[in-house]
mmCIF file of C-alpha atoms in Angstrom:
data_model
loop_
_atom_site.group_PDB
_atom_site.id
_atom_site.type_symbol
_atom_site.label_atom_id
_atom_site.label_comp_id
_atom_site.label_asym_id
_atom_site.label_seq_id
_atom_site.Cartn_x
_atom_site.Cartn_y
_atom_site.Cartn_z
ATOM 1 C CA MET A 125 138.160 -68.140 154.454
ATOM 2 C CA GLU A 126 134.635 -67.518 153.133
ATOM 3 C CA GLY A 127 134.087 -71.282 152.988
ATOM 4 C CA GLU A 128 135.210 -71.672 156.600
ATOM 5 C CA ILE A 129 132.845 -68.945 157.800
ATOM 6 C CA HIS A 130 129.983 -70.525 155.826
ATOM 7 C CA ASN A 131 130.756 -73.920 157.374
ATOM 8 C CA PHE A 132 130.903 -72.319 160.819
ATOM 9 C CA ILE A 133 127.450 -70.786 160.399
ATOM 10 C CA VAL A 134 125.990 -74.077 159.149
ATOM 11 C CA VAL A 135 127.621 -76.073 161.958
ATOM 12 C CA TRP A 136 126.288 -73.794 164.671
ATOM 13 C CA ALA A 137 122.839 -73.671 163.068
ATOM 14 C CA ILE A 138 122.776 -77.482 163.345
ATOM 15 C CA ILE A 139 124.043 -77.283 166.946
ATOM 16 C CA LEU A 140 121.313 -74.843 167.981
ATOM 17 C CA THR A 141 118.630 -76.924 166.244
ATOM 18 C CA SER A 142 119.911 -80.066 167.971
ATOM 19 C CA LEU A 143 119.811 -78.380 171.371
ATOM 20 C CA CYS A 144 116.242 -77.217 170.730
ATOM 21 C CA TYR A 145 115.364 -80.852 169.965
ATOM 22 C CA SER A 146 117.100 -82.037 173.152
ATOM 23 C CA HIS A 147 115.227 -79.471 175.230
ATOM 24 C CA THR A 148 111.883 -80.397 173.659
ATOM 25 C CA ILE A 149 112.086 -84.189 174.009
ATOM 26 C CA ALA A 150 112.523 -83.832 177.777
ATOM 27 C CA LYS A 151 108.877 -82.756 177.897
ATOM 28 C CA PHE A 152 107.723 -86.045 176.360
ATOM 29 C CA ILE A 153 110.392 -88.622 177.241
ATOM 30 C CA PRO A 154 111.211 -89.362 180.895
ATOM 31 C CA LYS A 155 114.790 -89.434 182.101
ATOM 32 C CA GLY A 156 116.574 -92.734 181.805
ATOM 33 C CA LYS A 157 117.276 -95.187 178.999
ATOM 34 C CA SER A 158 114.523 -93.877 176.713
ATOM 35 C CA ARG A 159 115.813 -90.306 176.808
ATOM 36 C CA PHE A 160 119.382 -91.592 176.417
ATOM 37 C CA VAL A 161 118.393 -93.418 173.208
ATOM 38 C CA ALA A 162 116.741 -90.216 171.942
ATOM 39 C CA ILE A 163 119.788 -88.059 172.718
ATOM 40 C CA ILE A 164 122.614 -90.394 171.642
ATOM 41 C CA PRO A 165 122.284 -89.422 167.917
ATOM 42 C CA ILE A 166 122.886 -85.782 168.940
ATOM 43 C CA VAL A 167 125.966 -86.845 170.899
ATOM 44 C CA CYS A 168 127.352 -88.652 167.848
ATOM 45 C CA LEU A 169 126.551 -85.651 165.648
ATOM 46 C CA PHE A 170 128.355 -83.293 168.056
ATOM 47 C CA PHE A 171 131.479 -85.464 167.826
ATOM 48 C CA LYS A 172 131.311 -85.217 164.023
ATOM 49 C CA LEU A 173 130.516 -81.518 163.471
ATOM 50 C CA PRO A 174 133.905 -80.004 164.511
ATOM 51 C CA PHE A 175 135.581 -81.958 161.683
ATOM 52 C CA CYS A 176 133.765 -79.648 159.245
ATOM 53 C CA LEU A 177 135.938 -76.760 160.477
ATOM 54 C CA SER A 178 139.672 -76.486 159.842
ATOM 55 C CA SER A 179 140.689 -73.283 161.653
ATOM 56 C CA ILE A 180 141.953 -73.296 165.227
ATOM 57 C CA ASN A 181 139.855 -70.458 166.587
ATOM 58 C CA LEU A 182 136.644 -71.879 165.103
ATOM 59 C CA GLY A 183 137.294 -75.620 164.875
ATOM 60 C CA ALA A 184 139.224 -76.289 168.088
ATOM 61 C CA ASN A 185 136.908 -74.143 170.195
ATOM 62 C CA THR A 186 133.833 -75.803 168.672
ATOM 63 C CA SER A 187 135.391 -79.185 169.438
ATOM 64 C CA PHE A 188 135.963 -78.157 173.065
ATOM 65 C CA PHE A 189 132.545 -76.574 173.537
ATOM 66 C CA ILE A 190 130.450 -79.156 171.679
ATOM 67 C CA ALA A 191 132.234 -82.505 171.313
ATOM 68 C CA TRP A 192 133.373 -82.376 174.947
ATOM 69 C CA LEU A 193 131.408 -80.077 177.241
ATOM 70 C CA ALA A 194 127.994 -80.145 175.516
ATOM 71 C CA ASN A 195 128.097 -83.905 174.969
ATOM 72 C CA PHE A 196 128.919 -84.637 178.593
ATOM 73 C CA LYS A 197 126.157 -82.277 179.777
ATOM 74 C CA LEU A 198 123.660 -83.945 177.423
ATOM 75 C CA LEU A 199 124.600 -87.414 178.682
ATOM 76 C CA LEU A 200 123.936 -86.258 182.234
ATOM 77 C CA PHE A 201 120.707 -84.615 181.088
ATOM 78 C CA ALA A 202 119.521 -87.925 179.623
ATOM 79 C CA PHE A 203 119.498 -89.366 183.151
ATOM 80 C CA GLY A 204 118.111 -86.267 184.858
ATOM 81 C CA LYS A 205 121.450 -85.093 186.220
ATOM 82 C CA GLY A 206 123.889 -82.262 185.644
ATOM 83 C CA PRO A 207 123.458 -78.532 185.038
ATOM 84 C CA LEU A 208 120.807 -78.942 182.320
ATOM 85 C CA SER A 209 118.404 -80.757 184.643
ATOM 86 C CA SER A 210 116.370 -78.748 187.132
ATOM 87 C CA THR A 211 112.927 -78.439 188.684
ATOM 88 C CA PRO A 212 111.160 -76.621 187.132
ATOM 89 C CA PRO A 213 112.824 -77.277 183.735
ATOM 90 C CA LEU A 214 115.188 -74.632 182.421
ATOM 91 C CA PRO A 215 113.770 -72.265 179.789
ATOM 92 C CA LEU A 216 115.209 -72.698 176.304
ATOM 93 C CA SER A 217 116.986 -69.312 176.571
ATOM 94 C CA THR A 218 118.996 -70.675 179.517
ATOM 95 C CA PHE A 219 119.275 -74.283 178.342
ATOM 96 C CA ILE A 220 121.080 -73.478 175.084
ATOM 97 C CA PRO A 221 123.944 -71.270 176.392
ATOM 98 C CA LEU A 222 124.366 -73.527 179.436
ATOM 99 C CA ALA A 223 124.670 -76.561 177.138
ATOM 100 C CA CYS A 224 126.988 -75.223 174.451
ATOM 101 C CA LEU A 225 129.161 -72.716 176.340
ATOM 102 C CA PRO A 226 131.792 -73.292 179.061
ATOM 103 C CA ILE A 227 129.699 -71.756 181.842
ATOM 104 C CA LYS A 228 128.048 -72.912 185.056
ATOM 105 C CA LEU A 229 125.347 -71.180 187.055
ATOM 106 C CA GLN A 230 126.591 -70.067 190.456
ATOM 107 C CA THR A 231 124.856 -71.948 193.249
ATOM 108 C CA SER A 232 125.812 -69.462 195.977
ATOM 109 C CA SER A 233 125.421 -65.686 195.843
ATOM 110 C CA ILE A 234 127.811 -64.982 198.716
ATOM 111 C CA LYS A 235 130.151 -62.085 198.003
ATOM 112 C CA THR A 236 129.252 -62.068 194.297
ATOM 113 C CA THR A 237 129.938 -58.320 194.025
ATOM 114 C CA GLN A 238 133.475 -58.652 195.353
ATOM 115 C CA LYS A 239 134.079 -61.711 193.159
ATOM 116 C CA SER A 240 132.817 -59.847 190.080
ATOM 117 C CA LYS A 241 135.120 -56.886 190.715
ATOM 118 C CA LYS A 242 138.046 -59.213 191.389
ATOM 119 C CA SER A 243 137.307 -61.138 188.191
ATOM 120 C CA THR A 244 137.245 -57.927 186.133
ATOM 121 C CA LEU A 245 140.557 -56.771 187.616
ATOM 122 C CA ASN A 246 142.125 -60.187 186.979
ATOM 123 C CA LEU A 247 140.888 -60.142 183.370
ATOM 124 C CA VAL A 248 142.426 -56.725 182.678
ATOM 125 C CA THR A 249 145.693 -57.807 184.308
ATOM 126 C CA LYS A 250 145.877 -61.022 182.292
ATOM 127 C CA ILE A 251 145.134 -59.219 179.014
ATOM 128 C CA ALA A 252 148.044 -56.877 179.780
ATOM 129 C CA LEU A 253 150.297 -59.844 180.597
ATOM 130 C CA LEU A 254 149.293 -61.583 177.361
ATOM 131 C CA ALA A 255 150.138 -58.432 175.378
ATOM 132 C CA ILE A 256 153.576 -58.328 177.043
ATOM 133 C CA LEU A 257 154.058 -62.022 176.340
ATOM 134 C CA LEU A 258 153.318 -61.524 172.639
ATOM 135 C CA ARG A 259 155.934 -58.774 172.532
ATOM 136 C CA VAL A 260 158.461 -61.142 174.096
ATOM 137 C CA TYR A 261 157.866 -63.511 171.157
ATOM 138 C CA ASN A 262 159.656 -60.971 168.976
ATOM 139 C CA TYR A 263 162.868 -62.151 170.642
ATOM 140 C CA LYS A 264 162.096 -65.834 170.241
ATOM 141 C CA ASP A 265 165.292 -66.501 168.260
ATOM 142 C CA TYR A 266 167.385 -65.329 171.201
ATOM 143 C CA LEU A 267 165.642 -67.419 173.870
ATOM 144 C CA HIS A 268 166.468 -70.904 175.113
ATOM 145 C CA THR A 269 164.078 -73.672 174.045
ATOM 146 C CA LYS A 270 162.992 -74.342 177.638
ATOM 147 C CA ILE A 271 162.170 -70.674 178.160
ATOM 148 C CA ILE A 272 160.058 -70.695 174.987
ATOM 149 C CA LEU A 273 158.160 -73.752 176.260
ATOM 150 C CA PHE A 274 157.584 -71.995 179.582
ATOM 151 C CA LEU A 275 156.200 -69.013 177.668
ATOM 152 C CA TYR A 276 153.839 -71.415 175.887
ATOM 153 C CA CYS A 277 152.618 -72.553 179.331
ATOM 154 C CA LEU A 278 151.843 -68.939 180.199
ATOM 155 C CA TYR A 279 150.278 -68.310 176.784
ATOM 156 C CA ILE A 280 147.901 -71.283 177.017
ATOM 157 C CA TYR A 281 146.871 -70.389 180.562
ATOM 158 C CA LEU A 282 146.357 -66.680 179.850
ATOM 159 C CA SER A 283 144.569 -67.114 176.508
ATOM 160 C CA LEU A 284 142.322 -69.894 177.853
ATOM 161 C CA GLU A 285 141.347 -67.971 180.976
ATOM 162 C CA ILE A 286 140.782 -64.736 179.023
ATOM 163 C CA MET A 287 138.569 -66.517 176.468
ATOM 164 C CA LEU A 288 136.495 -68.376 179.067
ATOM 165 C CA THR A 289 136.167 -65.314 181.321
ATOM 166 C CA MET A 290 135.036 -63.124 178.416
ATOM 167 C CA ILE A 291 132.415 -65.687 177.397
ATOM 168 C CA SER A 292 131.233 -65.922 180.991
ATOM 169 C CA THR A 293 131.100 -62.124 181.298
ATOM 170 C CA MET A 294 129.070 -61.695 178.094
ATOM 171 C CA VAL A 295 126.575 -64.361 179.160
ATOM 172 C CA ARG A 296 126.316 -62.836 182.643
ATOM 173 C CA VAL A 297 125.629 -59.361 181.243
ATOM 174 C CA ALA A 298 123.128 -60.635 178.663
ATOM 175 C CA SER A 299 121.197 -62.983 180.962
ATOM 176 C CA ARG A 300 121.769 -61.218 184.302
ATOM 177 C CA VAL A 301 122.679 -64.433 186.091
ATOM 178 C CA GLU A 302 125.721 -65.104 188.246
ATOM 179 C CA LEU A 303 128.210 -67.645 186.872
ATOM 180 C CA GLU A 304 131.068 -69.488 188.480
ATOM 181 C CA PRO A 305 134.592 -68.387 187.452
ATOM 182 C CA PRO A 306 136.333 -70.721 184.965
ATOM 183 C CA PHE A 307 139.638 -70.674 186.892
ATOM 184 C CA ASP A 308 140.580 -70.093 190.518
ATOM 185 C CA GLU A 309 144.157 -68.797 190.496
ATOM 186 C CA PRO A 310 145.876 -72.111 189.613
ATOM 187 C CA TYR A 311 149.312 -70.594 190.263
ATOM 188 C CA LYS A 312 148.394 -70.630 193.997
ATOM 189 C CA THR A 313 147.941 -74.399 194.042
ATOM 190 C CA SER A 314 149.182 -76.486 196.966
ATOM 191 C CA SER A 315 148.882 -79.987 195.455
ATOM 192 C CA LEU A 316 147.824 -81.900 192.355
ATOM 193 C CA GLN A 317 144.455 -82.573 193.975
ATOM 194 C CA ASP A 318 144.021 -78.855 194.576
ATOM 195 C CA PHE A 319 145.193 -77.929 191.061
ATOM 196 C CA TRP A 320 143.091 -80.339 189.020
ATOM 197 C CA GLY A 321 140.055 -80.468 191.297
ATOM 198 C CA ARG A 322 139.614 -76.882 192.503
ATOM 199 C CA ARG A 323 141.626 -74.453 190.390
ATOM 200 C CA TRP A 324 142.350 -75.444 186.769
ATOM 201 C CA ASN A 325 139.674 -75.151 184.050
ATOM 202 C CA LEU A 326 136.746 -75.730 186.392
ATOM 203 C CA MET A 327 134.265 -76.048 183.527
ATOM 204 C CA VAL A 328 135.975 -79.303 182.519
ATOM 205 C CA THR A 329 136.120 -80.449 186.153
ATOM 206 C CA ASN A 330 132.405 -79.761 186.521
ATOM 207 C CA THR A 331 131.608 -82.102 183.609
ATOM 208 C CA LEU A 332 134.172 -84.857 184.269
ATOM 209 C CA HIS A 333 133.311 -85.220 187.963
ATOM 210 C CA PRO A 334 129.634 -86.225 187.592
ATOM 211 C CA THR A 335 129.992 -88.116 184.289
ATOM 212 C CA VAL A 336 133.161 -90.133 184.934
ATOM 213 C CA TYR A 337 134.475 -89.811 188.492
ATOM 214 C CA ALA A 338 131.164 -90.164 190.353
ATOM 215 C CA SER A 339 129.937 -92.965 188.048
ATOM 216 C CA VAL A 340 133.117 -95.062 188.377
ATOM 217 C CA ARG A 341 133.350 -94.472 192.134
ATOM 218 C CA SER A 342 129.735 -95.532 192.622
ATOM 219 C CA MET A 343 130.245 -98.614 190.458
ATOM 220 C CA VAL A 344 133.337 -99.659 192.439
ATOM 221 C CA ILE A 345 131.553 -99.219 195.781
ATOM 222 C CA ASP A 346 128.569 -101.245 194.542
ATOM 223 C CA ARG A 347 130.810 -104.200 193.656
ATOM 224 C CA GLY A 348 131.082 -105.087 197.334
ATOM 225 C CA PRO A 349 133.494 -105.146 200.273
ATOM 226 C CA HIS A 350 136.541 -106.240 198.283
ATOM 227 C CA PHE A 351 137.253 -102.613 197.497
ATOM 228 C CA SER A 352 136.313 -100.426 200.433
ATOM 229 C CA ARG A 353 134.737 -97.005 200.147
ATOM 230 C CA LYS A 354 138.025 -95.523 201.390
ATOM 231 C CA TRP A 355 139.928 -96.550 198.247
ATOM 232 C CA ALA A 356 137.119 -96.264 195.705
ATOM 233 C CA PRO A 357 138.321 -92.803 194.521
ATOM 234 C CA LEU A 358 141.540 -94.301 193.092
ATOM 235 C CA PRO A 359 140.093 -96.095 190.002
ATOM 236 C CA ALA A 360 137.658 -93.183 189.611
ATOM 237 C CA VAL A 361 140.550 -90.704 189.427
ATOM 238 C CA LEU A 362 142.429 -92.853 186.905
ATOM 239 C CA ALA A 363 139.339 -93.253 184.719
ATOM 240 C CA THR A 364 138.701 -89.503 184.831
ATOM 241 C CA PHE A 365 142.215 -88.649 183.686
ATOM 242 C CA ILE A 366 142.120 -91.279 180.923
ATOM 243 C CA VAL A 367 138.881 -89.792 179.563
ATOM 244 C CA SER A 368 140.357 -86.288 179.844
ATOM 245 C CA GLY A 369 143.410 -87.438 177.885
ATOM 246 C CA LEU A 370 141.271 -88.937 175.119
ATOM 247 C CA MET A 371 139.187 -85.762 174.827
ATOM 248 C CA HIS A 372 142.369 -83.670 174.624
ATOM 249 C CA GLU A 373 143.602 -85.971 171.849
ATOM 250 C CA LEU A 374 140.375 -85.202 169.956
ATOM 251 C CA ILE A 375 140.877 -81.451 170.359
ATOM 252 C CA PHE A 376 144.555 -81.708 169.343
ATOM 253 C CA TYR A 377 143.510 -83.633 166.240
ATOM 254 C CA ASN A 378 141.110 -80.830 165.338
ATOM 255 C CA ILE A 379 143.967 -78.348 165.792
ATOM 256 C CA GLY A 380 146.594 -80.017 163.607
ATOM 257 C CA ARG A 381 144.765 -82.872 161.805
ATOM 258 C CA LEU A 382 147.775 -85.069 162.562
ATOM 259 C CA LYS A 383 147.680 -88.749 163.524
ATOM 260 C CA PRO A 384 147.424 -88.975 167.337
ATOM 261 C CA SER A 385 150.727 -89.767 169.036
ATOM 262 C CA TRP A 386 148.973 -90.465 172.381
ATOM 263 C CA GLU A 387 151.511 -88.306 174.221
ATOM 264 C CA VAL A 388 148.713 -86.118 175.579
ATOM 265 C CA THR A 389 146.817 -89.162 176.852
ATOM 266 C CA PHE A 390 150.015 -90.403 178.514
ATOM 267 C CA PHE A 391 150.451 -86.954 180.102
ATOM 268 C CA PHE A 392 147.054 -87.241 181.777
ATOM 269 C CA ILE A 393 147.601 -90.878 182.771
ATOM 270 C CA ILE A 394 150.811 -89.852 184.551
ATOM 271 C CA HIS A 395 148.940 -87.112 186.380
ATOM 272 C CA GLY A 396 146.147 -89.545 187.242
ATOM 273 C CA VAL A 397 148.670 -91.981 188.742
ATOM 274 C CA ALA A 398 150.488 -89.169 190.588
ATOM 275 C CA LEU A 399 147.230 -87.811 191.984
ATOM 276 C CA SER A 400 146.185 -91.307 193.079
ATOM 277 C CA LEU A 401 149.495 -91.706 194.929
ATOM 278 C CA GLU A 402 148.931 -88.327 196.552
ATOM 279 C CA ILE A 403 145.496 -89.462 197.757
ATOM 280 C CA VAL A 404 146.951 -92.747 199.128
ATOM 281 C CA ILE A 405 149.727 -90.931 201.014
ATOM 282 C CA LYS A 406 147.275 -88.401 202.487
ATOM 283 C CA LYS A 407 144.949 -91.176 203.676
ATOM 284 C CA LEU A 408 147.792 -93.205 205.200
ATOM 285 C CA LEU A 409 149.294 -90.220 207.001
ATOM 286 C CA ASN A 410 145.825 -89.023 208.062
ATOM 287 C CA GLY A 411 147.007 -85.447 208.601
ATOM 288 C CA LYS A 412 149.931 -86.405 210.859
ATOM 289 C CA ILE A 413 152.493 -84.878 208.492
ATOM 290 C CA MET A 414 151.639 -81.770 206.491
ATOM 291 C CA ILE A 415 153.976 -80.319 203.852
ATOM 292 C CA PRO A 416 153.957 -76.496 203.988
ATOM 293 C CA LYS A 417 152.279 -74.853 201.017
ATOM 294 C CA ILE A 418 155.428 -72.830 200.334
ATOM 295 C CA ILE A 419 157.125 -76.154 199.500
ATOM 296 C CA SER A 420 154.271 -78.226 198.037
ATOM 297 C CA GLY A 421 153.088 -75.402 195.734
ATOM 298 C CA PRO A 422 156.358 -74.953 193.764
ATOM 299 C CA LEU A 423 156.868 -78.738 193.652
ATOM 300 C CA THR A 424 153.387 -79.210 192.177
ATOM 301 C CA LEU A 425 153.829 -76.488 189.568
ATOM 302 C CA GLY A 426 157.298 -77.807 188.730
ATOM 303 C CA PHE A 427 155.904 -81.309 188.120
ATOM 304 C CA ILE A 428 153.107 -79.937 185.925
ATOM 305 C CA ILE A 429 155.495 -77.763 183.880
ATOM 306 C CA PHE A 430 158.074 -80.566 183.497
ATOM 307 C CA THR A 431 155.533 -83.112 182.253
ATOM 308 C CA SER A 432 154.026 -80.461 179.959
ATOM 309 C CA PHE A 433 157.425 -79.859 178.348
ATOM 310 C CA TRP A 434 157.872 -83.610 177.955
ATOM 311 C CA LEU A 435 154.458 -84.740 176.681
ATOM 312 C CA PHE A 436 151.889 -81.967 176.278
ATOM 313 C CA PHE A 437 153.630 -79.389 174.102
ATOM 314 C CA PRO A 438 155.426 -81.586 171.490
ATOM 315 C CA PRO A 439 152.175 -82.669 169.727
ATOM 316 C CA PHE A 440 150.795 -79.131 170.169
ATOM 317 C CA LEU A 441 153.811 -77.646 168.368
ATOM 318 C CA ARG A 442 153.969 -80.382 165.708
ATOM 319 C CA GLY A 443 150.516 -79.241 164.624
ATOM 320 C CA LYS A 444 151.897 -75.672 164.358
ATOM 321 C CA ALA A 445 149.047 -74.439 166.513
ATOM 322 C CA ASP A 446 150.934 -71.268 167.471
ATOM 323 C CA VAL A 447 151.592 -70.331 163.836
ATOM 324 C CA LYS A 448 148.019 -71.068 162.740
ATOM 325 C CA ALA A 449 146.451 -69.173 165.653
ATOM 326 C CA CYS A 450 148.653 -66.133 165.007
ATOM 327 C CA ALA A 451 147.897 -66.141 161.271
ATOM 328 C CA GLU A 452 144.159 -66.429 161.902
ATOM 329 C CA PHE A 453 144.276 -63.536 164.375
ATOM 330 C CA ILE A 454 146.117 -61.296 161.895
ATOM 331 C CA ALA A 455 143.644 -62.253 159.139
ATOM 332 C CA PHE A 456 140.822 -61.244 161.494
ATOM 333 C CA LEU A 457 142.510 -57.889 162.187
ATOM 334 C CA GLU A 458 142.818 -57.316 158.440
ATOM 335 C CA PHE A 459 139.096 -57.952 158.087
ATOM 336 C CA VAL A 460 138.320 -55.468 160.883
ATOM 337 C CA LYS A 461 140.602 -52.778 159.403
ATOM 338 C CA CYS A 462 139.956 -53.239 155.688
ATOM 339 C CA GLY A 463 136.610 -55.038 155.589
ATOM 340 C CA LYS A 464 137.910 -57.812 153.346
ATOM 341 C CA LEU A 465 138.406 -61.490 154.049
ATOM 342 C CA VAL A 466 142.004 -62.698 153.932
ATOM 343 C CA SER A 467 142.949 -66.372 154.020
ATOM 344 C CA PRO A 468 145.234 -67.199 156.991
ATOM 345 C CA THR A 469 147.383 -69.243 154.587
ATOM 346 C CA ASN A 470 148.309 -65.976 152.851
ATOM 347 C CA VAL A 471 149.343 -64.314 156.119
ATOM 348 C CA THR A 472 152.755 -64.442 157.777
ATOM 349 C CA CYS A 473 152.825 -64.089 161.546
ATOM 350 C CA PRO A 474 155.536 -61.576 162.543
ATOM 351 C CA LEU A 475 155.786 -62.990 166.070
ATOM 352 C CA LEU A 476 156.836 -66.509 165.126
#
């Protein structure tokens, strides 16, 4: 455990130094190919660094924050785009957290007070639900396998939203800036387009859209009249979901260090194809037939849950992510209570 903490400190010291370098070179190197060449070694380094960490809570989160989000933001920054680029340039104190944390500055200040209060209430509610969910795990042996998988769906959603909201809240309090919420009530979705584009893990959406979707769409439109502007979003959507699948494979590898089975990539390809079909149908119908939200919402969530059971959770559980995360959490509690470091390998999780 001491070695893991030491590695974590070293890794993040390198990350912070690299971001200082990236911020500094923008003063001397103009946006474009030259800045891209100067930043690409940092991108490669950020892909490598998470492999120095073996724990889920440190390694997987570092992989998500740095290998995915920070790298995509830096690639946009190289060409003068994305959240890290602004006029005047961002100060270093804003550049670093915006680059390495799953946050986005809020562009509109409308109703920020009500949104802040609502976010706080939602956070408290979801923490309470997560605590209840963990208690339900005590009866895991008496539950059907499908019910357990459904509980994993709830666990991933609740834990991910709680973590991202807490990070956003701490940054907002420390820097006194308004940030966009990481989720927008995904359980109220009305379609796959609504779920993936406007509600689920918006920090990922905010990086994938300008780096992959917009780039591919623009490239397709520029190729000429053979593929009209109307249908250009289709290959862009597919490319976006393929990239998302590959990045999830990287994070899953950092969780379990198992050979990729590509099930997660296939999960996102299926959703990319399904979303493309949804876009085609909507364009062909042109609003003439509208499915009520009370019907489309449950159908959408049912499709997401079904495909998650089939493709998303098997590799997640093969890596024993639930067992490792629980053991690491208990080891952390032991450190808080007793002040001594305990290896997660010497801890047995009572919930699993």
